[in-house]
Short mmCIF file of C-alpha atoms in Angstrom, two decimals:
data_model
loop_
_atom_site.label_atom_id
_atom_site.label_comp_id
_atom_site.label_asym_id
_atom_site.label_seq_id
_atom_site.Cartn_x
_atom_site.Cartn_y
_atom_site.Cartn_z
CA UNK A 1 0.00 0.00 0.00
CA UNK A 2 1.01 3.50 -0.76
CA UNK A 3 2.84 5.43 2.44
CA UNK A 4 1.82 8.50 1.22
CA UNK A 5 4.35 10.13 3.67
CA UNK A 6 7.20 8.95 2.07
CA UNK A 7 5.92 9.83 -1.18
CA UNK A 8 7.30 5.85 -3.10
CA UNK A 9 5.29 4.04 -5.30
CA UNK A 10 3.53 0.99 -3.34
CA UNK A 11 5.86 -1.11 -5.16
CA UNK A 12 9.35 -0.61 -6.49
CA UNK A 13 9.39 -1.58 -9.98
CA UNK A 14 11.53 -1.48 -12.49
CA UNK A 15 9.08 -2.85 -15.21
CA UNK A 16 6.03 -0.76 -16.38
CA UNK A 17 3.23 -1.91 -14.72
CA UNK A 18 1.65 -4.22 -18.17
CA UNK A 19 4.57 -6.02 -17.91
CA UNK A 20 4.34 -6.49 -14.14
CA UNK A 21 0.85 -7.57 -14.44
CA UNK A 22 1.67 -10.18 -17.25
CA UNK A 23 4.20 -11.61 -14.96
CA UNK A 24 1.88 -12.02 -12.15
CA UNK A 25 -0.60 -13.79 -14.36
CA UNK A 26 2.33 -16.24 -15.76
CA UNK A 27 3.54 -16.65 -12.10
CA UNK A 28 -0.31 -17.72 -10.66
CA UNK A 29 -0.54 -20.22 -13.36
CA UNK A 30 2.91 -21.56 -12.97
CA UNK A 31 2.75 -21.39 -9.48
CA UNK A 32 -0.58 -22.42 -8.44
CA UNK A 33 -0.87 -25.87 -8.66
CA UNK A 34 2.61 -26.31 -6.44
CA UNK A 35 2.08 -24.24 -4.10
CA UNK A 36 -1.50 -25.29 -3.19
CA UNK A 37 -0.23 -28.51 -2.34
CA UNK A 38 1.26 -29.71 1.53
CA UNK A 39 4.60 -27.89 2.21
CA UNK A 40 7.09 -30.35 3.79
CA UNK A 41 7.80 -28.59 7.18
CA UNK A 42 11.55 -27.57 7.52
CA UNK A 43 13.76 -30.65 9.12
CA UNK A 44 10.92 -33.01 7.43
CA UNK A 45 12.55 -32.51 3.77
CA UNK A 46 16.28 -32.59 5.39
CA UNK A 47 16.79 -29.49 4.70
CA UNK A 48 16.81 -26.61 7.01
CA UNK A 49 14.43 -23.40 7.01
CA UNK A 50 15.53 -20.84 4.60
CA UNK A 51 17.93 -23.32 2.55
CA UNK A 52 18.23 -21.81 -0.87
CA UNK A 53 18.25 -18.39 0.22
CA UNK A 54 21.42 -17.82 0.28
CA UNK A 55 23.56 -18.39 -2.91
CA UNK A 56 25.50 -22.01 -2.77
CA UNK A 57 28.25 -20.75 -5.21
CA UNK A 58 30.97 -17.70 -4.24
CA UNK A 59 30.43 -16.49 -8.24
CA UNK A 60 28.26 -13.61 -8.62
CA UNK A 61 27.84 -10.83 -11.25
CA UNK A 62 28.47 -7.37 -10.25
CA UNK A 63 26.89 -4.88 -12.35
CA UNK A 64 28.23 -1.67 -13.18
CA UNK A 65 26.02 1.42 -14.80
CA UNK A 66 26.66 4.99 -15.28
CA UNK A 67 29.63 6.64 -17.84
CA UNK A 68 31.28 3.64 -18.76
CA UNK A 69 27.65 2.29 -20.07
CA UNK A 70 26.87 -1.06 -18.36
CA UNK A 71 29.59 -3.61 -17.99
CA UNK A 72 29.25 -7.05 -15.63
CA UNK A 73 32.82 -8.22 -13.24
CA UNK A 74 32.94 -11.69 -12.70
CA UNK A 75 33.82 -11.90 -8.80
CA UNK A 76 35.79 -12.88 -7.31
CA UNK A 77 37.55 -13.81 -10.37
CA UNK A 78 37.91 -9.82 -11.81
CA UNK A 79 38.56 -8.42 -8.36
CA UNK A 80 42.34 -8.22 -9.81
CA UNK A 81 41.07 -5.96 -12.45
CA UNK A 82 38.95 -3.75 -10.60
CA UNK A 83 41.98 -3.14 -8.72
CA UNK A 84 43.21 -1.75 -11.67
CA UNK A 85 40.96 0.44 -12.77
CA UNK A 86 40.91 4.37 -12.04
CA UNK A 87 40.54 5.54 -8.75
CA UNK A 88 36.92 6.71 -8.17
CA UNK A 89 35.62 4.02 -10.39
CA UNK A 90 37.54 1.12 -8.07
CA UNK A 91 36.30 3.28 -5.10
CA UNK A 92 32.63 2.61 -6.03
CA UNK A 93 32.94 -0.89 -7.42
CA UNK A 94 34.44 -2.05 -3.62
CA UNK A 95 32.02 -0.23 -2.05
CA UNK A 96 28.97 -2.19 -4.17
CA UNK A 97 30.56 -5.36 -3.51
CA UNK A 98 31.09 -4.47 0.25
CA UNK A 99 27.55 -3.51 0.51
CA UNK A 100 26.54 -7.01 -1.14
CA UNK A 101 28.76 -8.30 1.55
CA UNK A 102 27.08 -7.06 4.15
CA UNK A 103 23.48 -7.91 2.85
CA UNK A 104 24.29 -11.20 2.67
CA UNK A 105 25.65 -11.68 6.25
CA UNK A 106 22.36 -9.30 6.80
CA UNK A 107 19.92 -12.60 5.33
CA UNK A 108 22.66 -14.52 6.52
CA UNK A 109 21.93 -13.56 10.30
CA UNK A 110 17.92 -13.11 9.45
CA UNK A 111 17.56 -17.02 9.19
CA UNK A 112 19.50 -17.72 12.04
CA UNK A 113 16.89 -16.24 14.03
CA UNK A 114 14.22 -17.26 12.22
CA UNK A 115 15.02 -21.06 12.51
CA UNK A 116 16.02 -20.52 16.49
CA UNK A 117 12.08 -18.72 16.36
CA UNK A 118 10.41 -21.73 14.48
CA UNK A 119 11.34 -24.47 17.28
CA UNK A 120 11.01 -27.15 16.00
CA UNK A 121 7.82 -26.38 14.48
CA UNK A 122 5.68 -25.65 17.46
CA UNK A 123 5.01 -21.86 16.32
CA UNK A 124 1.02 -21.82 15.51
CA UNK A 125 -0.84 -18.60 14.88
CA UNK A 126 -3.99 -17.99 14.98
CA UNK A 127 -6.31 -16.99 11.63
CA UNK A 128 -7.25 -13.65 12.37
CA UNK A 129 -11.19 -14.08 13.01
CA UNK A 130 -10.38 -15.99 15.94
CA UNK A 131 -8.77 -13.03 17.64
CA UNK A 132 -10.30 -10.92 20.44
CA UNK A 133 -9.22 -7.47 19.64
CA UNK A 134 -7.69 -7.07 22.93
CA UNK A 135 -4.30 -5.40 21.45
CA UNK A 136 -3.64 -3.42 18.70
CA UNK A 137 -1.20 -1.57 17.10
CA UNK A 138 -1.18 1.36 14.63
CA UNK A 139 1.36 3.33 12.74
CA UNK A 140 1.66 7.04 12.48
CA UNK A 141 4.07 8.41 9.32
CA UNK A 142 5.74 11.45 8.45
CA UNK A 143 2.83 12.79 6.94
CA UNK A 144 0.52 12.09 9.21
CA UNK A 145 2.57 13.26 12.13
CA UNK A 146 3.03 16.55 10.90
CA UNK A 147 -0.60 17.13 10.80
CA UNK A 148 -2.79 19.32 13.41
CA UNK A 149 -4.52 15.98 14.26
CA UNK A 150 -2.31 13.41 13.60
CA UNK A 151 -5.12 10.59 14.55
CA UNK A 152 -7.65 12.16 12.70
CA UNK A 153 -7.96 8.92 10.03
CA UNK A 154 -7.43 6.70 12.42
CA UNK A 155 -9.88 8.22 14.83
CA UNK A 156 -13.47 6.51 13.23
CA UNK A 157 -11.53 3.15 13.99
CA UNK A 158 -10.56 4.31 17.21
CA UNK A 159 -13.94 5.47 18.25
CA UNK A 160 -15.58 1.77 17.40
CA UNK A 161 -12.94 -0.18 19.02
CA UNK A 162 -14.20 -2.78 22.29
CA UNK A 163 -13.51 -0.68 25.41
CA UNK A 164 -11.39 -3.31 26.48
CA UNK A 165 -9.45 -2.46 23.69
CA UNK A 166 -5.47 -1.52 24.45
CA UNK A 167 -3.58 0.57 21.31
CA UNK A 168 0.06 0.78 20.94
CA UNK A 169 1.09 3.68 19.09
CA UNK A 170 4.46 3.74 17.01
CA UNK A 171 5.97 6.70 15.69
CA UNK A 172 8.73 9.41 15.35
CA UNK A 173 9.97 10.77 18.79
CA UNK A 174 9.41 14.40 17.22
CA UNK A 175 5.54 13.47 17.53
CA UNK A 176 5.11 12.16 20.84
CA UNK A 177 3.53 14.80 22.17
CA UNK A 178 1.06 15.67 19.67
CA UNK A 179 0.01 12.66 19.72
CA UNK A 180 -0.20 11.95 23.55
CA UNK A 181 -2.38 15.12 23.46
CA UNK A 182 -4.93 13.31 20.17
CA UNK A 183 -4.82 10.39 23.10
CA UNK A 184 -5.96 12.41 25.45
CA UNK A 185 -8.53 14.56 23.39
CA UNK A 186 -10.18 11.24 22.31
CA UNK A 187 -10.49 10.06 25.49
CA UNK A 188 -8.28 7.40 25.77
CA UNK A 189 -5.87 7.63 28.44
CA UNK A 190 -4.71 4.79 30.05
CA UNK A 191 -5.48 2.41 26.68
CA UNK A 192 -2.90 4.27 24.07
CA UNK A 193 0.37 4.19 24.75
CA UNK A 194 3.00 6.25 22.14
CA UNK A 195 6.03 4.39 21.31
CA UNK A 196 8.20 6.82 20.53
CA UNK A 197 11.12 5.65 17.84
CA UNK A 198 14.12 7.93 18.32
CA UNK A 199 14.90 8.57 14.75
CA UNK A 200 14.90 11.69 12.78
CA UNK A 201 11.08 13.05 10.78
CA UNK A 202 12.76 12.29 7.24
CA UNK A 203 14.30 8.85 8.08
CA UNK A 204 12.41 5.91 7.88
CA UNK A 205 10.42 5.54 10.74
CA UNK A 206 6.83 3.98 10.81
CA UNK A 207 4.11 3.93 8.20
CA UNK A 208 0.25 4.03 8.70
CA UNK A 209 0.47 0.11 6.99
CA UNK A 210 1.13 -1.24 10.18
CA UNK A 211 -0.75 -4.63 9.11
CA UNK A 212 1.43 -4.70 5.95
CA UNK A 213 4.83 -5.27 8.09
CA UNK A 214 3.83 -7.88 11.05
CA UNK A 215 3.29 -11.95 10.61
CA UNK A 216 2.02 -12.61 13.72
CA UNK A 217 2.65 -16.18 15.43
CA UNK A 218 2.43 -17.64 18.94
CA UNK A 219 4.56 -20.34 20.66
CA UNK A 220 3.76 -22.17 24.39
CA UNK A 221 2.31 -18.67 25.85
CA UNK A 222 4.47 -16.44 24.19
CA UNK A 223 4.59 -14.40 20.82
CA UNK A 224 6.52 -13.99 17.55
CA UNK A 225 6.62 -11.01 15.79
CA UNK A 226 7.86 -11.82 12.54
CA UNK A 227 8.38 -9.20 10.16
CA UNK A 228 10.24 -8.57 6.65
CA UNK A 229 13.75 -7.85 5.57
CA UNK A 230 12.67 -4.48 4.53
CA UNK A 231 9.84 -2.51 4.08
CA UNK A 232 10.52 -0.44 1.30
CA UNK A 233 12.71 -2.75 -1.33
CA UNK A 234 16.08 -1.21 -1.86
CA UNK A 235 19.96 -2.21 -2.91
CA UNK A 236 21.25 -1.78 0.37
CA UNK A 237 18.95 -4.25 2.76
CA UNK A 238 21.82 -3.60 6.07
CA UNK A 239 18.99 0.04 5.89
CA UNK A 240 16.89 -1.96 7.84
CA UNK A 241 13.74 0.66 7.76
CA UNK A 242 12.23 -1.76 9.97
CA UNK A 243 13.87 -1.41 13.06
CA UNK A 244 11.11 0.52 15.23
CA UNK A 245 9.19 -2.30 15.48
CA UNK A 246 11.63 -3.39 18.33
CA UNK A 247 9.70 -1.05 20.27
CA UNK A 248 6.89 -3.84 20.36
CA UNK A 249 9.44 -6.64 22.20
CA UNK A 250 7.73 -7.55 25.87
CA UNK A 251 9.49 -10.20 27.78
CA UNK A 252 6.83 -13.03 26.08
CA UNK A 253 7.56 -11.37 22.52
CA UNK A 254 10.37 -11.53 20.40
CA UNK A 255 10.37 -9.70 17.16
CA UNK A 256 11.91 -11.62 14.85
CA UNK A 257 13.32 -10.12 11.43
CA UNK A 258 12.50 -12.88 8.67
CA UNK A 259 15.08 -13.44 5.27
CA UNK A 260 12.08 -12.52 3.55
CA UNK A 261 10.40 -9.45 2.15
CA UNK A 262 6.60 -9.60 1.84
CA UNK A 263 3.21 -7.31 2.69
CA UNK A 264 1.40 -9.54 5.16
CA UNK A 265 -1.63 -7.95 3.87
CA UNK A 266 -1.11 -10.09 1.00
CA UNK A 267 -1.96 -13.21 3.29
CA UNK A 268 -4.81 -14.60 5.27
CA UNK A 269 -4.37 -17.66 7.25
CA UNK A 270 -8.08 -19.91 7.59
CA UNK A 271 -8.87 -23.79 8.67
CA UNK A 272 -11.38 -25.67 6.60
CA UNK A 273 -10.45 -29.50 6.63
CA UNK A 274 -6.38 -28.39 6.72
CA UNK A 275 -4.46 -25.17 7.81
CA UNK A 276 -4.35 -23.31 4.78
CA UNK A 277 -2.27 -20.19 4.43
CA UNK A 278 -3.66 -18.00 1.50
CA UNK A 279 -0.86 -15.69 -0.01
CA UNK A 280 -1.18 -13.55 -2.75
CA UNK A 281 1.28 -14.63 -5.97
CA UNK A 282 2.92 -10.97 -6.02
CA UNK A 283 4.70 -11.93 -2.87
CA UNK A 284 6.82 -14.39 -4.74
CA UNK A 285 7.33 -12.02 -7.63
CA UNK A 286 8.71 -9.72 -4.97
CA UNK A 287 11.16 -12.21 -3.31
CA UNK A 288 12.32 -13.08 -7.08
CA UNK A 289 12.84 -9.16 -7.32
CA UNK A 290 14.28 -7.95 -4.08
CA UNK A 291 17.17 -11.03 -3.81
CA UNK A 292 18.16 -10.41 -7.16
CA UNK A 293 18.84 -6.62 -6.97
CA UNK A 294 20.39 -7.23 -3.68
CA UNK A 295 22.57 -10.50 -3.25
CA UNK A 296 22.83 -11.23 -6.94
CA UNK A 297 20.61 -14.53 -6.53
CA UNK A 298 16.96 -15.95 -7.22
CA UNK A 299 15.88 -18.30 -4.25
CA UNK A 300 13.12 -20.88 -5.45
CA UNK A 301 9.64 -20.12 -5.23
CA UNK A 302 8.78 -23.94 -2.78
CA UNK A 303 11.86 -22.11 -0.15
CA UNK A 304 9.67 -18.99 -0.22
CA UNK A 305 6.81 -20.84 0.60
CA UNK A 306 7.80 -22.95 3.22
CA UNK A 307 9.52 -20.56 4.97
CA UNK A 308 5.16 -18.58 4.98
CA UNK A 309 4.30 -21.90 5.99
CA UNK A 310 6.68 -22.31 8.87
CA UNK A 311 5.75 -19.23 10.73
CA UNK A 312 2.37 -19.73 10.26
CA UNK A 313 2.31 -23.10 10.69
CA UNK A 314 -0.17 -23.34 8.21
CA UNK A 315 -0.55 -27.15 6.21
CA UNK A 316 -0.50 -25.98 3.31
CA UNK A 317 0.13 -22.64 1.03
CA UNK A 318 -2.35 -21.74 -1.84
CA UNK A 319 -1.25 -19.07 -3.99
CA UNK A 320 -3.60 -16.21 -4.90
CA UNK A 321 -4.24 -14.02 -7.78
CA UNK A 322 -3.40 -10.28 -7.71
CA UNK A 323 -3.76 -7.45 -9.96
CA UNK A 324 -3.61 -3.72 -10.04
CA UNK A 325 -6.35 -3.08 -8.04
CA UNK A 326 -6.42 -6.06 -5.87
CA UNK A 327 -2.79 -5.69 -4.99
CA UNK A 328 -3.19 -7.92 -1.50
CA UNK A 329 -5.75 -10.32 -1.15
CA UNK A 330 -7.52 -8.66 1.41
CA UNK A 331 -8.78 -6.14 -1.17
CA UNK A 332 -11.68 -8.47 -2.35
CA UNK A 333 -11.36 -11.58 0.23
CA UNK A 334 -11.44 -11.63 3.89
CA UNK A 335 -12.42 -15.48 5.98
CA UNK A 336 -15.00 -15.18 8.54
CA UNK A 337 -14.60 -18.38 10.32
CA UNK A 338 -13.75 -22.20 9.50
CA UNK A 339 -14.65 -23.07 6.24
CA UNK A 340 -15.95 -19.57 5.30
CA UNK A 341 -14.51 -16.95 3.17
CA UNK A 342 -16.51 -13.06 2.21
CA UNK A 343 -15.71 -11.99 -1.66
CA UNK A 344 -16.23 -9.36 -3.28
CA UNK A 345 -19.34 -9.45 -5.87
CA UNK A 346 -19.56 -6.74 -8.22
CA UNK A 347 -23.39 -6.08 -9.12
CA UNK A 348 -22.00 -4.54 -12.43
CA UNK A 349 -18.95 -7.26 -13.55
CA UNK A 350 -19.10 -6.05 -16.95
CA UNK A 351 -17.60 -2.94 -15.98
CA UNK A 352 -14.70 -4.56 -14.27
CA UNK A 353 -11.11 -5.13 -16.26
CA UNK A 354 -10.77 -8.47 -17.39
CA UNK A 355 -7.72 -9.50 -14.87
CA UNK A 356 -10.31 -8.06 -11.82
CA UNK A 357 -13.38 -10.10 -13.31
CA UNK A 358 -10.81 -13.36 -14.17
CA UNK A 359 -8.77 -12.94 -10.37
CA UNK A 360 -12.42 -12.59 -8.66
CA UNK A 361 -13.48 -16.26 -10.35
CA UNK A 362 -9.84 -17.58 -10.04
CA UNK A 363 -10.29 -16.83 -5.96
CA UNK A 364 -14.11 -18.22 -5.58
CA UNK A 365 -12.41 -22.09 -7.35
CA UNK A 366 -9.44 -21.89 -5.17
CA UNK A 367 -11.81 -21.21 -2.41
CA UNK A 368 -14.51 -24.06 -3.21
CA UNK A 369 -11.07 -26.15 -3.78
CA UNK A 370 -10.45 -26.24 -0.08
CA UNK A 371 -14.17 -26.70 0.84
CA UNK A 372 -14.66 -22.97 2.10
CA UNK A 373 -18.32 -21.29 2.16
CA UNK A 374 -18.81 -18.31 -0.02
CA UNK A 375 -20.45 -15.22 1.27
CA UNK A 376 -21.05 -13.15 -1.45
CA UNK A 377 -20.22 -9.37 -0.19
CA UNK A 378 -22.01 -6.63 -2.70
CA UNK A 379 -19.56 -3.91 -4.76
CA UNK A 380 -19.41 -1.93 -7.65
CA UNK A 381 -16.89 -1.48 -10.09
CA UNK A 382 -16.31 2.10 -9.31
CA UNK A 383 -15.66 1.08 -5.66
CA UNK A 384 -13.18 -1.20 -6.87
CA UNK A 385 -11.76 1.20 -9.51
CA UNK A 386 -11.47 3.60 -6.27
CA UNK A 387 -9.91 1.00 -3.97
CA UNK A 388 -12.80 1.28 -1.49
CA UNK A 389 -13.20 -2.71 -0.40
CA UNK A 390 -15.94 -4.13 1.89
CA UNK A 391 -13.67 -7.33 2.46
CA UNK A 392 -10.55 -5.26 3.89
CA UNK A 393 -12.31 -5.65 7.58
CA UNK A 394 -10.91 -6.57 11.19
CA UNK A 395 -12.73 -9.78 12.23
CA UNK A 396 -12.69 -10.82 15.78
CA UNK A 397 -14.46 -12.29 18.54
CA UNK A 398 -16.31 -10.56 21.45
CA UNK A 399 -13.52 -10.60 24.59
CA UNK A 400 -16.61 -11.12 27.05
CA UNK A 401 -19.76 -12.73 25.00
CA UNK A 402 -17.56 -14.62 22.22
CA UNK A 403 -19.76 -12.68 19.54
CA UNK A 404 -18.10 -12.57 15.86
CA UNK A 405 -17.90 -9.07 14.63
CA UNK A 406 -16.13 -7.47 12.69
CA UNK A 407 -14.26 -3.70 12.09
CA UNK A 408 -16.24 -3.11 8.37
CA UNK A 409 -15.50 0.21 6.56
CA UNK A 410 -18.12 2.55 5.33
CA UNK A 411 -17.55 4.67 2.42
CA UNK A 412 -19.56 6.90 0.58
CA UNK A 413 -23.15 5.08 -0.43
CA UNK A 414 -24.45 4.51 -3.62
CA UNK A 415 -27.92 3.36 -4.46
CA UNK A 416 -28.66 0.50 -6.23
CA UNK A 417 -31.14 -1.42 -7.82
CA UNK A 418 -32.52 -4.23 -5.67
CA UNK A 419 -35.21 -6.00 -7.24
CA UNK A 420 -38.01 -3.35 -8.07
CA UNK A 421 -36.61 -1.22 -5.73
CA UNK A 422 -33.32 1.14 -5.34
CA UNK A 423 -31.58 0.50 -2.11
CA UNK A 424 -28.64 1.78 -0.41
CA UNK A 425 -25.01 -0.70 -1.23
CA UNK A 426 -23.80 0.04 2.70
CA UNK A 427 -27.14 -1.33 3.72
CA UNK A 428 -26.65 -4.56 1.46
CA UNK A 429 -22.98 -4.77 2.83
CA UNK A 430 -24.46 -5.10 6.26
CA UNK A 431 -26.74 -7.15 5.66
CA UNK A 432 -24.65 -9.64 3.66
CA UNK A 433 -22.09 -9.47 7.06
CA UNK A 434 -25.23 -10.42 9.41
CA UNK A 435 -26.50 -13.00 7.52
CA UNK A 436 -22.86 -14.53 7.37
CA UNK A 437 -23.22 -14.31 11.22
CA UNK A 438 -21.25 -11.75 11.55
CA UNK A 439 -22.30 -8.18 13.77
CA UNK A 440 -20.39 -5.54 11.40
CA UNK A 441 -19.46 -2.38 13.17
CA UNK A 442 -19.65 0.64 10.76
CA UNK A 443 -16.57 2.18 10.53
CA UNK A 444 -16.12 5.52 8.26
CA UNK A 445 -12.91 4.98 6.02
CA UNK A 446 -10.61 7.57 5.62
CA UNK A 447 -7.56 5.46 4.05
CA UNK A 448 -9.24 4.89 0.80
CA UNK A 449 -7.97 8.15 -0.96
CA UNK A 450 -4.68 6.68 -0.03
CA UNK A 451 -5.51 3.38 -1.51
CA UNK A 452 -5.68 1.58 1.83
CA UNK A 453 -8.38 0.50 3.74
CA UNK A 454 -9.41 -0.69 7.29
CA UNK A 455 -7.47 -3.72 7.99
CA UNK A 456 -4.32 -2.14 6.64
CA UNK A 457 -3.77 0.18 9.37
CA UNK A 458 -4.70 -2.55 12.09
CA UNK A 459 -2.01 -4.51 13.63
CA UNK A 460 -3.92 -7.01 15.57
CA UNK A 461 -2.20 -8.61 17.94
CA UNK A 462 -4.09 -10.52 20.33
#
């Protein structure tokens, strides 16, 4: 999702986006069918978590562009010649191939601690409907930060959480205070706590996609806090714009940096007959993408997936589709409870692109593949078009009567015809919710314009 603060592209891409979307497509269908099958757990296949990550062989390709054109050094066979060349130009080749050096020990490091996490396979978390809402975390950016009221899009969510409801807040130290005084204005002092991250406004610091950056897993009583290599993909992973999130370690949670960069919106985790972890098919493009502009190497898409599957400890891994629109899956799917998914049904499919209208079908027979109930949650193209989704919700369970509800954004309403009758599309979103068994609580979404929705700016965590 766009961090509008920061002002980058949701993704980093060096291909136009037709291109990106015709890889996605070849990837789903190439993919698909493997992935959707049992993932041997790592130590089952005899081979350790994260094997393949790291390049086997000490040959790699260093690639040099600017003046001289583009020229590739064999290392560390043409080390010699670099050594050679002119100053400034040797200068900058050691320091690219230092820098790749220090990535790799980076990775190198990341599944270390990602195997001594895993356990032996006892790390189980739970799909996210079966959560009580009793934590949460959300992110505050540059952007928002600098506002007057720095809470004000967060503050319809706010308002509609559970009072029992307890919010960590991370962001820059320059914005404590504001926002201590927002916490106070709304009323909720002694549930928000800031967590102030001592780096400067124009670093990295946190973005409002706080759902986008956190796997969340449990072990015995304690937690796991997995999250990615990076958040935004760049040459030089050592960055690490992901640090704050050590703000969130208690003594029962670790936070765990995984060899792996992904958007964990881009996954839903549900039980039908098996543990099935539902990722989106971009997140392998983006392994594929990040590893080779980074250490020089291409780790298989089955290593990817297990290593999903391990900190989930999900059965299985079914790839989903994505396109342009429905970048993460929880744009037009969301799972309600065992065996039952919400999707996205546009009253008007004719309007829709032909990768929307083909990913929407392609999701409903992956779906009915693992046995899942479809609820069938109204939309319209232009909502789609407009990235305003009725799936991209906070399910949960009731801390003290066990009721299943759910966070459900409102956006602006459009009639539609019903029958004989025109009738308002938030009305037939609610009532599609209650009749899944679900209590919806309105919220008004003010991440839309940004291309982000509800769920995306809720970490929950318990």
């Amino acid at each position: 999702m766009m961090d509008t603060g920061s002002q980058l592209p949701r993704r980093q891409e060096s291909a136009p986006v037709a291109r990106r979307l015709v890889a996605l497509a070849i990837a789903f269908a190439c993919l698909a069918g493997m992935a959707s099958t049992a993932l041997a757990r790592p130590g089952q296949s005899g081979l350790g978590l994260g094997e393949g990550l790291l390049p086997t062989s000490p040959q790699w390709l260093l690639e040099e562009s600017g003046g001289q054109g583009q020229r590739l050094f064999a290392i560390p066979d043409e080390l010699a010649e670099i050594e050679r060349l002119p100053a400034e130009r040797r200068k900058r080749l050691k320091a690219l191939i230092r820098e790749r050096e220090l990535d790799v020990d980076f990775v190198r490091r990341a599944i270390k601690a990602t195997r001594g996490a895993v356990r032996g396979g006892r790390l189980h978390a739970k799909p996210e409907y079966m959560a009580r809402l009793r934590e949460i975390v959300i992110g505050i950016d540059r952007e928002l930060g600098g506002s007057d009221r720095p809470l004000w899009q967060h503050e319809p969510i706010l308002r509609a959480l559970p009072a029992y409801t307890r919010i960590e807040i991370v962001a820059p130290a320059v914005y404590a205070e504001r926002l201590r005084r927002e916490v106070n204005r709304l009323g909720l002092r002694g549930r928000a706590q800031v967590r102030a991250t001592p780096v400067p406004p124009e670093s990295p610091a946190a973005t409002r996609w706080i759902r986008d950056t956190v796997l969340v897993s449990e072990h015995g009583k304690g937690q796991a806090l997995f999250r990615p290599l990076s958040y935004w993909p760049r040459r030089d992973l050592v960055a690490d714009d992901l640090r704050y999130l050590d703000s969130l370690r208690q003594p029962q949670r670790e936070i765990v940096a995984v060899p792996l960069f992904y958007r964990a919106g881009n996954f839903l985790l549900g039980v039908s007959a098996r543990r099935t972890l539902f990722v989106g098919a971009q997140e392998v493009i983006d392994n594929e993408v990040v590893y080779r502009n980074t250490l020089r190497h291409t780790p298989r898409a089955d290593t990817v997936l297990a290593v999903f599957s391990a900190l989930t400890g999900a059965d299985q891994v079914t790839l989903m589709p994505n396109t342009r629109r429905f970048y993460h899956i929880d744009m037009y799917m969301t799972l309600l409870d065992d065996g039952v998914a919400a999707v996205l049904d546009p009253l008007d499919p004719e309007a829709l692109p032909d990768e929307d209208r083909e990913a929407l079908q392609q999701a409903r027979n992956r779906l009915r593949e693992h046995d899942y109930r479809i609820v069938d949650i109204p939309t319209l193209a232009e909502r789609i078009a407009g990235f305003q989704s009725s799936t991209n919700i906070v399910p949960f369970r009731h801390r003290d009567t066990g009721e299943r509800m759910a966070l459900v954004p409102v956006y602006p309403d459009r009639q539609v015809r019903s029958g004989e009758q025109e009738v308002s599309l938030n009305a037939l979103v609610d009532e599609a919710y209650r009749r899944a068994g679900i209590t919806p609580i309105a919220v008004e979404d003010r991440f839309h314009i940004s291309e982000g929705n509800t769920r995306c700016v809720v970490l929950q965590l318990r």
